[in-house]
Amino acid sequence: KELFSDFEKDYGIKHEYLDHEGVYNRAVEQGTKAAKKLRRLQKERNPGGKEIWPRGIYDASSFGIFPANSPFTIHITMFVDVLKGQGTPEQVEKWVGLAENCNIIGTYAQTELGHGTNLRGIQTRADYDRKTQEFVLNTPCLQAYKWWPGGLGHTANYANVVAQLYIDGENKGIQMFLVQVRDLETHMPLPGIDIGEIGKKIGMHAVNQGFLGLKNVRIPRDQMLMKNAKVMPDGTFIESPDTKLTYMTMVYTRCLIVKMDSVYLLEAATIAARYSAVRRQSPINPDDPEPQIMDHVTQQLKIFPEIASGVAYDVAAEQVLEYYNETMQEINNGKYTRMPEAHALSCALKVLCTTDACAGIERLRLACGGHGFMTAANIGNIYGNAVAAYTYEGENTVLLLQIGRFLMKSWSYLVEGKQMLNSVEYLRQGQEKNSFQKWDNSWECIINAFKYTAAHKTRIAFESFSERMMAGQTQPEAFNNSGIELTQAAEYHGRQFVAEIFCKAITGPRSANFSPPTKAVMETLVELYLVHITLRHLSDILRFIPLTEADVKSLQRRLEVALQKIRPEAVALTDGFDFDDRVLNSVLGAYDGNVYERIFESAKMSPMNKKPVQDSFETYLKPFMKSQL
Amino acid sequence: KELFSDFEKDYGIKHEYLDHEGVYNRAVEQGTKAAKKLRRLQKERNPGGKEIWPRGIYDASSFGIFPANSPFTIHITMFVDVLKGQGTPEQVEKWVGLAENCNIIGTYAQTELGHGTNLRGIQTRADYDRKTQEFVLNTPCLQAYKWWPGGLGHTANYANVVAQLYIDGENKGIQMFLVQVRDLETHMPLPGIDIGEIGKKIGMHAVNQGFLGLKNVRIPRDQMLMKNAKVMPDGTFIESPDTKLTYMTMVYTRCLIVKMDSVYLLEAATIAARYSAVRRQSPINPDDPEPQIMDHVTQQLKIFPEIASGVAYDVAAEQVLEYYNETMQEINNGKYTRMPEAHALSCALKVLCTTDACAGIERLRLACGGHGFMTAANIGNIYGNAVAAYTYEGENTVLLLQIGRFLMKSWSYLVEGKQMLNSVEYLRQGQEKNSFQKWDNSWECIINAFKYTAAHKTRIAFESFSERMMAGQTQPEAFNNSGIELTQAAEYHGRQFVAEIFCKAITGPRSANFSPPTKAVMETLVELYLVHITLRHLSDILRFIPLTEADVKSLQRRLEVALQKIRPEAVALTDGFDFDDRVLNSVLGAYDGNVYERIFESAKMSPMNKKPVQDSFETYLKPFMKSQL
């Protein structure tokens, strides 16, 4: 906390009142100052210990200290990681130090104007010139312009560029090339480099995302990252022995995204909970004073399930990260069986968390009524930063379809009696209709209901898919035409997983560390989470499991009881997340609860209020009012 | 269209790159120029005819020609309307001409920092001073500051201020006072007036919403609007004979909101449909070229139901406007019976349309992948403008609870055998369980299923409410504790209504005007709409109606067939909405489909790209990179 004490407040004017250039220039100032400060603190307080830099910048950008994020985030994370992970020992030796010391600033240039998710469609090309032992990089058409890399606009002077490698005109697939894009002294774009920023976006305003066109840009042979595939001086191409490890990097990245978006969700929930404890509106009994709006049950329903959901995703991400580490150990020992399941789980988690977190953040903003519409509430900004993850690192629908493919494969294994991966063992329940245990209202029963429903959703998707093939469609056509049912099955694959993981984490051996009051609150959160998602997914559950009206009514009452139980704990619970006021950056959600004073103070700080009359009055408004329109 | 030909494009820089003041000052310039131009065209082309001004400004602001809306919108609509509707003939004579000619610019100041929806909680007070025959207006505390009125910040010099009237210290309820807030010559705030703007918001950036504090501000007696309640010179208070007409104004306003948000939804759908016809991604059959993304069934599901939904709401709003006119005629003849039902229907429509339109717009933005995140896609801006209506003119949950109250009353009429209003006749079906007709898959059957489900949701809410009262809770407490079920019942009250209205409009006598191809497309939209909402609401439908697995499967297939049928019509259908490129204002959704060229051109126009190196390079970035961090 101390590290970031003076990072935004010393500027007097909030970032949202700066113009586009102003936001960027301030972000460069803040980022460079922050880096130096973190390094100094590292040396003073933690010499030789775990580095707080650069992780500190990543945290500051991702969780709100830098409310507009930072042009350095991609440099700190992906640029450095990719050099380390895909460079030869010589390349790591030569470049990683420069990058970690920020002597060069880099970015990761993969997505193009015309291609994102379908990586194979990338059109940027790198032709090997045997005579000079160089690669010649080109952007063959407008759609092949690199588009979106963070920091590429005006910050980076290097980029890891993803391109199709050609040797003697023959395509050798996608490789990575380290390209210098700006002069180290003047920062001017180098010859053949067409570079700039892509314009304003609805969030992440300081990330300085850029475009890049290349025209006959030459780089030496040793600037293709060659840990895996290699090009020899004479042009011989040596294929990568294994591409599976890069695949696992995506698993890891997706877990980080889930951590990030679950935190954003909990930030928004904290703001809405605090505001709802201060705002008073509409007496419940006509003669009583106006209650805190949190006493309205409909308001509780808007806030408390989001708290439960944020905690559930946070717990689930931890779990998948552990699973990732185990899988990586197995992979290092040459065992790859778990990989598809790690991939499917991380995809499902990423899709569900970003979907639920974004919808939740917006519900929480709307739960703050009109005041949530003010920029100073900061929930809009949190949303803008959180929602980017819905479409990046694998667009959500595309990921669901990949999970769908995994489920189809798993189902055919089941049908064929082959061995199943642990995470899809539950599919067996889909083989027999009307086989669900008696509904007994327990948590276990609810989790089983999700597994059972997920299994039957997979069965139905498989049946549709098979019917279409039998009717003469090709497999890909049948797959596309069954897309709706496949994505639904994929969603349930994630739902049953998160429900189980969350419940186990709170009831399992780890919960021994909880104090009794903490355990009680956490158990109420699990109860709320499970009952709430059950009621939300009755559409499918009721198709397969014959709940009675009394069962549904009982779930509804349990929902109401859980909300009631959380009501007195809600503010303490969100205080417990320990978000600094600077992180929440919200007039509605500060720790002291001085909502109205803060709103008013913030409005007074709007630059428009610095002068009582705006320039347009004399120029346009006065003549207009006098003109006898 | 011609009217607005040069309103934004002549400025060279798009509004999103201006700072907060710049956006405002340009909006004043554009608004005043537009008003003069519209008046001139009115005189030239349509002398004595239906006024295109001021309606033209309202349309331009509401539907996208002014992408940041306008500081004059409230003046043109509510300020003038309230003077006309609530002023005495003398007041109308004195003020309406000045307002319509824009010799004065006004706003409507009702909401306060601490009170919005609960109008009775308004704290601004107006004390009558018999000696001087003046009202003395005061803001007694911070929370009583007026907050949110459009144009109040730096534009208006008058405001209709809603305040508690006190005569001899006795409260006479809420009245409206016309208060001058700025000097007509200098535009400086008048003595006792604390005025400014409330700061940036997540949409409607040019509306110049403001705050207002009043300290002993005196206005003459004849500036209380006295069409209804009156204060005589000697301080005698004459109560309003009837407050019901102001109540009907809200019905009208809500229909306008539904028209507005359904248009916003169709704008976003047009952008997403056009982009999906240009963007190519991920071959369906591995050896085929990449298809338009609209060929992916999952993409169709994201776009086509939103088109159907936008058309349905537009049709429903027309219907309620007609119903409004009929009700007003009845009221003028002294018959008030229909009023509660008009109120409940308009509330339901406003809630459902703003909820569905906003969720739909955001889904459509996400359907454009990463590129939807760019400001230049304009869907984010459309969302920001549309979503404001979720919380204004009656916050959605509060409105649902009002409908819930109406439904509880209607149900008790039913139980007591009293006469029912037409719009709730369907509730009878809730009296008997398991009484639904055989499911036959027809449109009529689906609409009946919604009515039947709505009736049973109301029954369940009523049972919960009654049980709680019998358990000793007061009526308001029981109502609050049953809030979740009440809001759900209220939602279904609206759903069954919209489904029926939409279906009737397309199949009923009016459809005789459609050409056969139009009728065919419209019928496919109805099919899609009905099947889609049925699948989305199975959670409740399945509780009350025993659909078989085969029934559900058949609905799923019908959904897929409807999507397939719309696929070849989709672009033509959205072209048919005839949105001008200037209205859509989107690089992704222009009529010519030159998506990539427009994205690139727009990025090049970002002010940051006017110079190759930003100022922060020499100041911060270069020293940082050289510093051996």
PDB file of N, CA, C and O in Angstrom, chain A residues 25 36 115 118 185 197 279 281 284-285 290 302 362 371 383 397 464 467-468 474 476 553 557 560 606 609 616 626-627, chain B residues 25 36 113 115 118 185 197 279 281 284-285 290 302 362 383 397 464 467-468 474 476 553 557 560 606 609 616 626-627:
ATOM      1  N   ASN A  25       0.481  10.715 -21.468  1.00  0.00           N
ATOM      2  CA  ASN A  25       1.709  11.302 -20.946  1.00  0.00           C
ATOM      3  C   ASN A  25       1.785  11.164 -19.424  1.00  0.00           C
ATOM      4  O   ASN A  25       2.842  10.891 -18.868  1.00  0.00           O
ATOM      5  N   LYS A  36      10.924   3.196 -10.689  1.00  0.00           N
ATOM      6  CA  LYS A  36      12.124   3.603  -9.961  1.00  0.00           C
ATOM      7  C   LYS A  36      11.914   3.481  -8.450  1.00  0.00           C
ATOM      8  O   LYS A  36      12.790   3.034  -7.713  1.00  0.00           O
ATOM      9  N   HIS A 115      -7.159 -10.530 -38.194  1.00  0.00           N
ATOM     10  CA  HIS A 115      -7.142 -11.845 -37.540  1.00  0.00           C
ATOM     11  C   HIS A 115      -6.758 -11.756 -36.080  1.00  0.00           C
ATOM     12  O   HIS A 115      -5.730 -11.175 -35.744  1.00  0.00           O
ATOM     13  N   ASN A 118      -8.183 -16.657 -34.694  1.00  0.00           N
ATOM     14  CA  ASN A 118      -7.687 -17.679 -35.620  1.00  0.00           C
ATOM     15  C   ASN A 118      -6.240 -17.393 -35.986  1.00  0.00           C
ATOM     16  O   ASN A 118      -5.922 -16.804 -37.019  1.00  0.00           O
ATOM     17  N   GLU A 185      17.590   6.550 -29.487  1.00  0.00           N
ATOM     18  CA  GLU A 185      17.905   7.919 -29.067  1.00  0.00           C
ATOM     19  C   GLU A 185      16.769   8.894 -29.336  1.00  0.00           C
ATOM     20  O   GLU A 185      16.392   9.685 -28.485  1.00  0.00           O
ATOM     21  N   GLU A 197      -0.903   4.737 -32.679  1.00  0.00           N
ATOM     22  CA  GLU A 197      -1.834   4.114 -31.731  1.00  0.00           C
ATOM     23  C   GLU A 197      -3.190   3.954 -32.401  1.00  0.00           C
ATOM     24  O   GLU A 197      -3.519   4.649 -33.362  1.00  0.00           O
ATOM     25  N   ARG A 279     -26.680   5.114   1.554  1.00  0.00           N
ATOM     26  CA  ARG A 279     -27.853   5.650   0.864  1.00  0.00           C
ATOM     27  C   ARG A 279     -29.122   5.205   1.570  1.00  0.00           C
ATOM     28  O   ARG A 279     -29.263   4.035   1.919  1.00  0.00           O
ATOM     29  N   GLN A 281     -33.416   5.316   1.280  1.00  0.00           N
ATOM     30  CA  GLN A 281     -34.458   5.574   0.286  1.00  0.00           C
ATOM     31  C   GLN A 281     -35.707   4.781   0.623  1.00  0.00           C
ATOM     32  O   GLN A 281     -35.631   3.636   1.074  1.00  0.00           O
ATOM     33  N   ILE A 284     -39.804   1.365   4.299  1.00  0.00           N
ATOM     34  CA  ILE A 284     -40.470   0.075   4.132  1.00  0.00           C
ATOM     35  C   ILE A 284     -41.847   0.152   4.787  1.00  0.00           C
ATOM     36  O   ILE A 284     -42.863  -0.039   4.134  1.00  0.00           O
ATOM     37  N   ASN A 285     -41.885   0.482   6.079  1.00  0.00           N
ATOM     38  CA  ASN A 285     -43.159   0.839   6.699  1.00  0.00           C
ATOM     39  C   ASN A 285     -43.340   2.350   6.535  1.00  0.00           C
ATOM     40  O   ASN A 285     -42.416   3.125   6.823  1.00  0.00           O
ATOM     41  N   GLU A 290     -36.504   6.550   6.318  1.00  0.00           N
ATOM     42  CA  GLU A 290     -35.995   5.811   5.166  1.00  0.00           C
ATOM     43  C   GLU A 290     -34.866   4.878   5.598  1.00  0.00           C
ATOM     44  O   GLU A 290     -33.938   5.304   6.280  1.00  0.00           O
ATOM     45  N   LYS A 302     -29.101  -7.939  -5.553  1.00  0.00           N
ATOM     46  CA  LYS A 302     -28.193  -7.397  -6.562  1.00  0.00           C
ATOM     47  C   LYS A 302     -26.738  -7.464  -6.119  1.00  0.00           C
ATOM     48  O   LYS A 302     -25.845  -7.459  -6.947  1.00  0.00           O
ATOM     49  N   GLU A 362     -21.677  -4.669 -13.878  1.00  0.00           N
ATOM     50  CA  GLU A 362     -22.678  -3.747 -14.421  1.00  0.00           C
ATOM     51  C   GLU A 362     -23.938  -3.761 -13.556  1.00  0.00           C
ATOM     52  O   GLU A 362     -24.539  -2.708 -13.309  1.00  0.00           O
ATOM     53  N   HIS A 371     -26.360   7.555  -9.435  1.00  0.00           N
ATOM     54  CA  HIS A 371     -24.990   7.939  -9.062  1.00  0.00           C
ATOM     55  C   HIS A 371     -23.938   6.974  -9.618  1.00  0.00           C
ATOM     56  O   HIS A 371     -22.775   7.343  -9.773  1.00  0.00           O
ATOM     57  N   TYR A 383     -15.504  -1.646 -15.020  1.00  0.00           N
ATOM     58  CA  TYR A 383     -16.136  -2.465 -16.057  1.00  0.00           C
ATOM     59  C   TYR A 383     -15.312  -2.431 -17.349  1.00  0.00           C
ATOM     60  O   TYR A 383     -15.026  -3.475 -17.942  1.00  0.00           O
ATOM     61  N   THR A 397     -16.773 -17.119 -26.886  1.00  0.00           N
ATOM     62  CA  THR A 397     -17.542 -18.127 -27.610  1.00  0.00           C
ATOM     63  C   THR A 397     -16.618 -19.135 -28.285  1.00  0.00           C
ATOM     64  O   THR A 397     -16.898 -20.339 -28.310  1.00  0.00           O
ATOM     65  N   SER A 464     -27.351 -34.158 -31.180  1.00  0.00           N
ATOM     66  CA  SER A 464     -27.618 -33.228 -32.289  1.00  0.00           C
ATOM     67  C   SER A 464     -26.509 -33.307 -33.335  1.00  0.00           C
ATOM     68  O   SER A 464     -26.754 -33.340 -34.541  1.00  0.00           O
ATOM     69  N   GLU A 467     -26.776 -36.662 -35.163  1.00  0.00           N
ATOM     70  CA  GLU A 467     -27.917 -36.670 -36.092  1.00  0.00           C
ATOM     71  C   GLU A 467     -27.581 -35.902 -37.368  1.00  0.00           C
ATOM     72  O   GLU A 467     -27.923 -36.316 -38.468  1.00  0.00           O
ATOM     73  N   ARG A 468     -26.919 -34.774 -37.202  1.00  0.00           N
ATOM     74  CA  ARG A 468     -26.594 -33.962 -38.375  1.00  0.00           C
ATOM     75  C   ARG A 468     -25.583 -34.671 -39.270  1.00  0.00           C
ATOM     76  O   ARG A 468     -25.661 -34.589 -40.484  1.00  0.00           O
ATOM     77  N   THR A 474     -21.027 -32.647 -43.139  1.00  0.00           N
ATOM     78  CA  THR A 474     -19.663 -32.975 -42.742  1.00  0.00           C
ATOM     79  C   THR A 474     -19.544 -32.751 -41.242  1.00  0.00           C
ATOM     80  O   THR A 474     -20.360 -32.044 -40.635  1.00  0.00           O
ATOM     81  N   PRO A 476     -17.426 -30.858 -39.539  1.00  0.00           N
ATOM     82  CA  PRO A 476     -17.364 -29.441 -39.139  1.00  0.00           C
ATOM     83  C   PRO A 476     -18.697 -28.713 -39.317  1.00  0.00           C
ATOM     84  O   PRO A 476     -19.050 -27.868 -38.508  1.00  0.00           O
ATOM     85  N   LYS A 553     -39.770 -23.971  -4.092  1.00  0.00           N
ATOM     86  CA  LYS A 553     -40.135 -22.996  -3.059  1.00  0.00           C
ATOM     87  C   LYS A 553     -39.096 -23.003  -1.942  1.00  0.00           C
ATOM     88  O   LYS A 553     -38.706 -21.946  -1.435  1.00  0.00           O
ATOM     89  N   ARG A 557     -36.864 -19.891  -0.543  1.00  0.00           N
ATOM     90  CA  ARG A 557     -36.784 -19.459   0.864  1.00  0.00           C
ATOM     91  C   ARG A 557     -35.339 -19.475   1.356  1.00  0.00           C
ATOM     92  O   ARG A 557     -34.911 -18.599   2.101  1.00  0.00           O
ATOM     93  N   GLU A 560     -33.634 -16.398   0.268  1.00  0.00           N
ATOM     94  CA  GLU A 560     -34.016 -15.235   1.073  1.00  0.00           C
ATOM     95  C   GLU A 560     -33.364 -15.276   2.453  1.00  0.00           C
ATOM     96  O   GLU A 560     -32.926 -14.242   2.974  1.00  0.00           O
ATOM     97  N   SER A 606     -14.203  19.155 -11.037  1.00  0.00           N
ATOM     98  CA  SER A 606     -14.294  19.086 -12.500  1.00  0.00           C
ATOM     99  C   SER A 606     -13.716  20.368 -13.097  1.00  0.00           C
ATOM    100  O   SER A 606     -14.042  21.462 -12.654  1.00  0.00           O
ATOM    101  N   ASN A 609     -15.787  23.403 -13.717  1.00  0.00           N
ATOM    102  CA  ASN A 609     -16.254  24.231 -12.606  1.00  0.00           C
ATOM    103  C   ASN A 609     -15.200  25.228 -12.127  1.00  0.00           C
ATOM    104  O   ASN A 609     -15.412  25.940 -11.161  1.00  0.00           O
ATOM    105  N   SER A 616     -18.034  29.128 -24.557  1.00  0.00           N
ATOM    106  CA  SER A 616     -19.063  29.082 -25.590  1.00  0.00           C
ATOM    107  C   SER A 616     -20.233  30.011 -25.284  1.00  0.00           C
ATOM    108  O   SER A 616     -21.063  30.251 -26.150  1.00  0.00           O
ATOM    109  N   LYS A 626     -30.165  35.885 -27.923  1.00  0.00           N
ATOM    110  CA  LYS A 626     -30.588  37.240 -28.296  1.00  0.00           C
ATOM    111  C   LYS A 626     -31.167  37.310 -29.702  1.00  0.00           C
ATOM    112  O   LYS A 626     -31.628  38.360 -30.134  1.00  0.00           O
ATOM    113  N   SER A 627     -31.080  36.210 -30.431  1.00  0.00           N
ATOM    114  CA  SER A 627     -31.273  36.341 -31.885  1.00  0.00           C
ATOM    115  C   SER A 627     -32.716  36.257 -32.359  1.00  0.00           C
ATOM    116  O   SER A 627     -32.971  36.336 -33.541  1.00  0.00           O
TER     117      SER A 627
ATOM    118  N   ASN B  25     -18.255  22.689 -25.137  1.00  0.00           N
ATOM    119  CA  ASN B  25     -18.277  23.897 -25.971  1.00  0.00           C
ATOM    120  C   ASN B  25     -18.672  23.570 -27.415  1.00  0.00           C
ATOM    121  O   ASN B  25     -19.414  24.316 -28.040  1.00  0.00           O
ATOM    122  N   LYS B  36     -30.838  27.072 -35.358  1.00  0.00           N
ATOM    123  CA  LYS B  36     -31.050  28.139 -36.347  1.00  0.00           C
ATOM    124  C   LYS B  36     -31.321  27.551 -37.720  1.00  0.00           C
ATOM    125  O   LYS B  36     -32.195  28.034 -38.457  1.00  0.00           O
ATOM    126  N   LEU B 113     -29.262  15.252  -4.605  1.00  0.00           N
ATOM    127  CA  LEU B 113     -28.126  14.371  -4.325  1.00  0.00           C
ATOM    128  C   LEU B 113     -28.578  13.175  -3.488  1.00  0.00           C
ATOM    129  O   LEU B 113     -28.157  12.048  -3.720  1.00  0.00           O
ATOM    130  N   HIS B 115     -31.958  12.218  -2.944  1.00  0.00           N
ATOM    131  CA  HIS B 115     -33.248  11.617  -3.272  1.00  0.00           C
ATOM    132  C   HIS B 115     -33.547  11.665  -4.758  1.00  0.00           C
ATOM    133  O   HIS B 115     -33.474  12.712  -5.385  1.00  0.00           O
ATOM    134  N   ASN B 118     -37.649   8.332  -4.734  1.00  0.00           N
ATOM    135  CA  ASN B 118     -38.627   8.636  -3.690  1.00  0.00           C
ATOM    136  C   ASN B 118     -38.868  10.132  -3.630  1.00  0.00           C
ATOM    137  O   ASN B 118     -38.299  10.870  -2.822  1.00  0.00           O
ATOM    138  N   GLU B 185     -27.434  38.631 -19.076  1.00  0.00           N
ATOM    139  CA  GLU B 185     -26.376  39.295 -19.851  1.00  0.00           C
ATOM    140  C   GLU B 185     -25.009  38.655 -19.639  1.00  0.00           C
ATOM    141  O   GLU B 185     -24.280  38.385 -20.586  1.00  0.00           O
ATOM    142  N   GLU B 197     -21.379  21.936 -12.770  1.00  0.00           N
ATOM    143  CA  GLU B 197     -21.747  20.657 -13.390  1.00  0.00           C
ATOM    144  C   GLU B 197     -21.272  19.516 -12.492  1.00  0.00           C
ATOM    145  O   GLU B 197     -20.366  19.675 -11.689  1.00  0.00           O
ATOM    146  N   ARG B 279     -16.369  -9.273 -41.706  1.00  0.00           N
ATOM    147  CA  ARG B 279     -15.330  -9.986 -40.976  1.00  0.00           C
ATOM    148  C   ARG B 279     -15.355 -11.464 -41.346  1.00  0.00           C
ATOM    149  O   ARG B 279     -16.417 -12.074 -41.385  1.00  0.00           O
ATOM    150  N   GLN B 281     -13.544 -15.246 -40.423  1.00  0.00           N
ATOM    151  CA  GLN B 281     -12.750 -15.867 -39.360  1.00  0.00           C
ATOM    152  C   GLN B 281     -13.038 -17.351 -39.317  1.00  0.00           C
ATOM    153  O   GLN B 281     -14.184 -17.777 -39.493  1.00  0.00           O
ATOM    154  N   ILE B 284     -15.117 -23.125 -41.423  1.00  0.00           N
ATOM    155  CA  ILE B 284     -15.995 -24.147 -40.840  1.00  0.00           C
ATOM    156  C   ILE B 284     -15.479 -25.517 -41.279  1.00  0.00           C
ATOM    157  O   ILE B 284     -15.134 -26.344 -40.447  1.00  0.00           O
ATOM    158  N   ASN B 285     -15.382 -25.754 -42.582  1.00  0.00           N
ATOM    159  CA  ASN B 285     -14.656 -26.930 -43.073  1.00  0.00           C
ATOM    160  C   ASN B 285     -13.191 -26.530 -43.226  1.00  0.00           C
ATOM    161  O   ASN B 285     -12.892 -25.484 -43.817  1.00  0.00           O
ATOM    162  N   GLU B 290     -12.000 -18.780 -45.085  1.00  0.00           N
ATOM    163  CA  GLU B 290     -12.685 -18.319 -43.881  1.00  0.00           C
ATOM    164  C   GLU B 290     -14.040 -17.720 -44.254  1.00  0.00           C
ATOM    165  O   GLU B 290     -14.121 -16.885 -45.148  1.00  0.00           O
ATOM    166  N   LYS B 302     -26.184 -14.357 -31.461  1.00  0.00           N
ATOM    167  CA  LYS B 302     -25.882 -13.108 -30.762  1.00  0.00           C
ATOM    168  C   LYS B 302     -26.586 -11.910 -31.402  1.00  0.00           C
ATOM    169  O   LYS B 302     -26.804 -10.904 -30.743  1.00  0.00           O
ATOM    170  N   GLU B 362     -24.813  -4.546 -25.388  1.00  0.00           N
ATOM    171  CA  GLU B 362     -23.497  -4.999 -24.929  1.00  0.00           C
ATOM    172  C   GLU B 362     -23.149  -6.353 -25.550  1.00  0.00           C
ATOM    173  O   GLU B 362     -22.002  -6.581 -25.937  1.00  0.00           O
ATOM    174  N   TYR B 383     -24.285   2.381 -25.965  1.00  0.00           N
ATOM    175  CA  TYR B 383     -24.617   1.767 -24.679  1.00  0.00           C
ATOM    176  C   TYR B 383     -24.700   2.820 -23.571  1.00  0.00           C
ATOM    177  O   TYR B 383     -25.674   2.857 -22.812  1.00  0.00           O
ATOM    178  N   THR B 397     -35.978  -1.420 -10.797  1.00  0.00           N
ATOM    179  CA  THR B 397     -36.478  -2.305  -9.743  1.00  0.00           C
ATOM    180  C   THR B 397     -37.644  -1.660  -8.996  1.00  0.00           C
ATOM    181  O   THR B 397     -38.621  -2.329  -8.641  1.00  0.00           O
ATOM    182  N   SER B 464     -46.667 -15.969  -1.043  1.00  0.00           N
ATOM    183  CA  SER B 464     -45.543 -15.632  -0.153  1.00  0.00           C
ATOM    184  C   SER B 464     -45.883 -14.406   0.693  1.00  0.00           C
ATOM    185  O   SER B 464     -45.625 -14.362   1.907  1.00  0.00           O
ATOM    186  N   GLU B 467     -48.536 -15.394   3.270  1.00  0.00           N
ATOM    187  CA  GLU B 467     -47.959 -16.214   4.337  1.00  0.00           C
ATOM    188  C   GLU B 467     -47.192 -15.357   5.341  1.00  0.00           C
ATOM    189  O   GLU B 467     -47.262 -15.571   6.541  1.00  0.00           O
ATOM    190  N   ARG B 468     -46.461 -14.400   4.818  1.00  0.00           N
ATOM    191  CA  ARG B 468     -45.655 -13.548   5.697  1.00  0.00           C
ATOM    192  C   ARG B 468     -46.557 -12.674   6.570  1.00  0.00           C
ATOM    193  O   ARG B 468     -46.255 -12.431   7.735  1.00  0.00           O
ATOM    194  N   THR B 474     -45.886  -6.922   9.108  1.00  0.00           N
ATOM    195  CA  THR B 474     -46.775  -5.878   8.587  1.00  0.00           C
ATOM    196  C   THR B 474     -46.853  -6.045   7.074  1.00  0.00           C
ATOM    197  O   THR B 474     -45.994  -6.682   6.455  1.00  0.00           O
ATOM    198  N   PRO B 476     -46.228  -3.864   4.654  1.00  0.00           N
ATOM    199  CA  PRO B 476     -45.028  -3.407   3.928  1.00  0.00           C
ATOM    200  C   PRO B 476     -43.823  -4.324   4.137  1.00  0.00           C
ATOM    201  O   PRO B 476     -43.044  -4.546   3.210  1.00  0.00           O
ATOM    202  N   LYS B 553     -36.821 -30.002 -27.474  1.00  0.00           N
ATOM    203  CA  LYS B 553     -35.950 -30.229 -28.629  1.00  0.00           C
ATOM    204  C   LYS B 553     -36.538 -29.544 -29.872  1.00  0.00           C
ATOM    205  O   LYS B 553     -35.813 -28.935 -30.660  1.00  0.00           O
ATOM    206  N   ARG B 557     -34.804 -26.736 -32.287  1.00  0.00           N
ATOM    207  CA  ARG B 557     -34.660 -26.847 -33.746  1.00  0.00           C
ATOM    208  C   ARG B 557     -35.309 -25.661 -34.444  1.00  0.00           C
ATOM    209  O   ARG B 557     -34.794 -25.142 -35.429  1.00  0.00           O
ATOM    210  N   GLU B 560     -33.016 -22.785 -34.373  1.00  0.00           N
ATOM    211  CA  GLU B 560     -31.933 -22.918 -35.353  1.00  0.00           C
ATOM    212  C   GLU B 560     -32.442 -22.657 -36.772  1.00  0.00           C
ATOM    213  O   GLU B 560     -31.756 -22.022 -37.586  1.00  0.00           O
ATOM    214  N   SER B 606      -6.490   9.875 -34.801  1.00  0.00           N
ATOM    215  CA  SER B 606      -6.303  10.111 -33.362  1.00  0.00           C
ATOM    216  C   SER B 606      -5.270  11.224 -33.182  1.00  0.00           C
ATOM    217  O   SER B 606      -4.208  11.198 -33.806  1.00  0.00           O
ATOM    218  N   ASN B 609      -1.619  10.544 -32.992  1.00  0.00           N
ATOM    219  CA  ASN B 609      -0.852  10.166 -34.179  1.00  0.00           C
ATOM    220  C   ASN B 609      -0.445  11.361 -35.030  1.00  0.00           C
ATOM    221  O   ASN B 609       0.145  11.193 -36.084  1.00  0.00           O
ATOM    222  N   SER B 616       6.139  13.032 -23.544  1.00  0.00           N
ATOM    223  CA  SER B 616       6.651  12.322 -22.372  1.00  0.00           C
ATOM    224  C   SER B 616       7.912  11.508 -22.690  1.00  0.00           C
ATOM    225  O   SER B 616       8.596  11.047 -21.779  1.00  0.00           O
ATOM    226  N   LYS B 626      17.533   5.145 -19.945  1.00  0.00           N
ATOM    227  CA  LYS B 626      18.986   5.323 -19.840  1.00  0.00           C
ATOM    228  C   LYS B 626      19.480   5.162 -18.407  1.00  0.00           C
ATOM    229  O   LYS B 626      20.681   5.231 -18.154  1.00  0.00           O
ATOM    230  N   SER B 627      18.577   5.029 -17.462  1.00  0.00           N
ATOM    231  CA  SER B 627      18.976   5.242 -16.065  1.00  0.00           C
ATOM    232  C   SER B 627      19.545   4.016 -15.377  1.00  0.00           C
ATOM    233  O   SER B 627      19.890   4.083 -14.210  1.00  0.00           O
TER     234      SER B 627
END
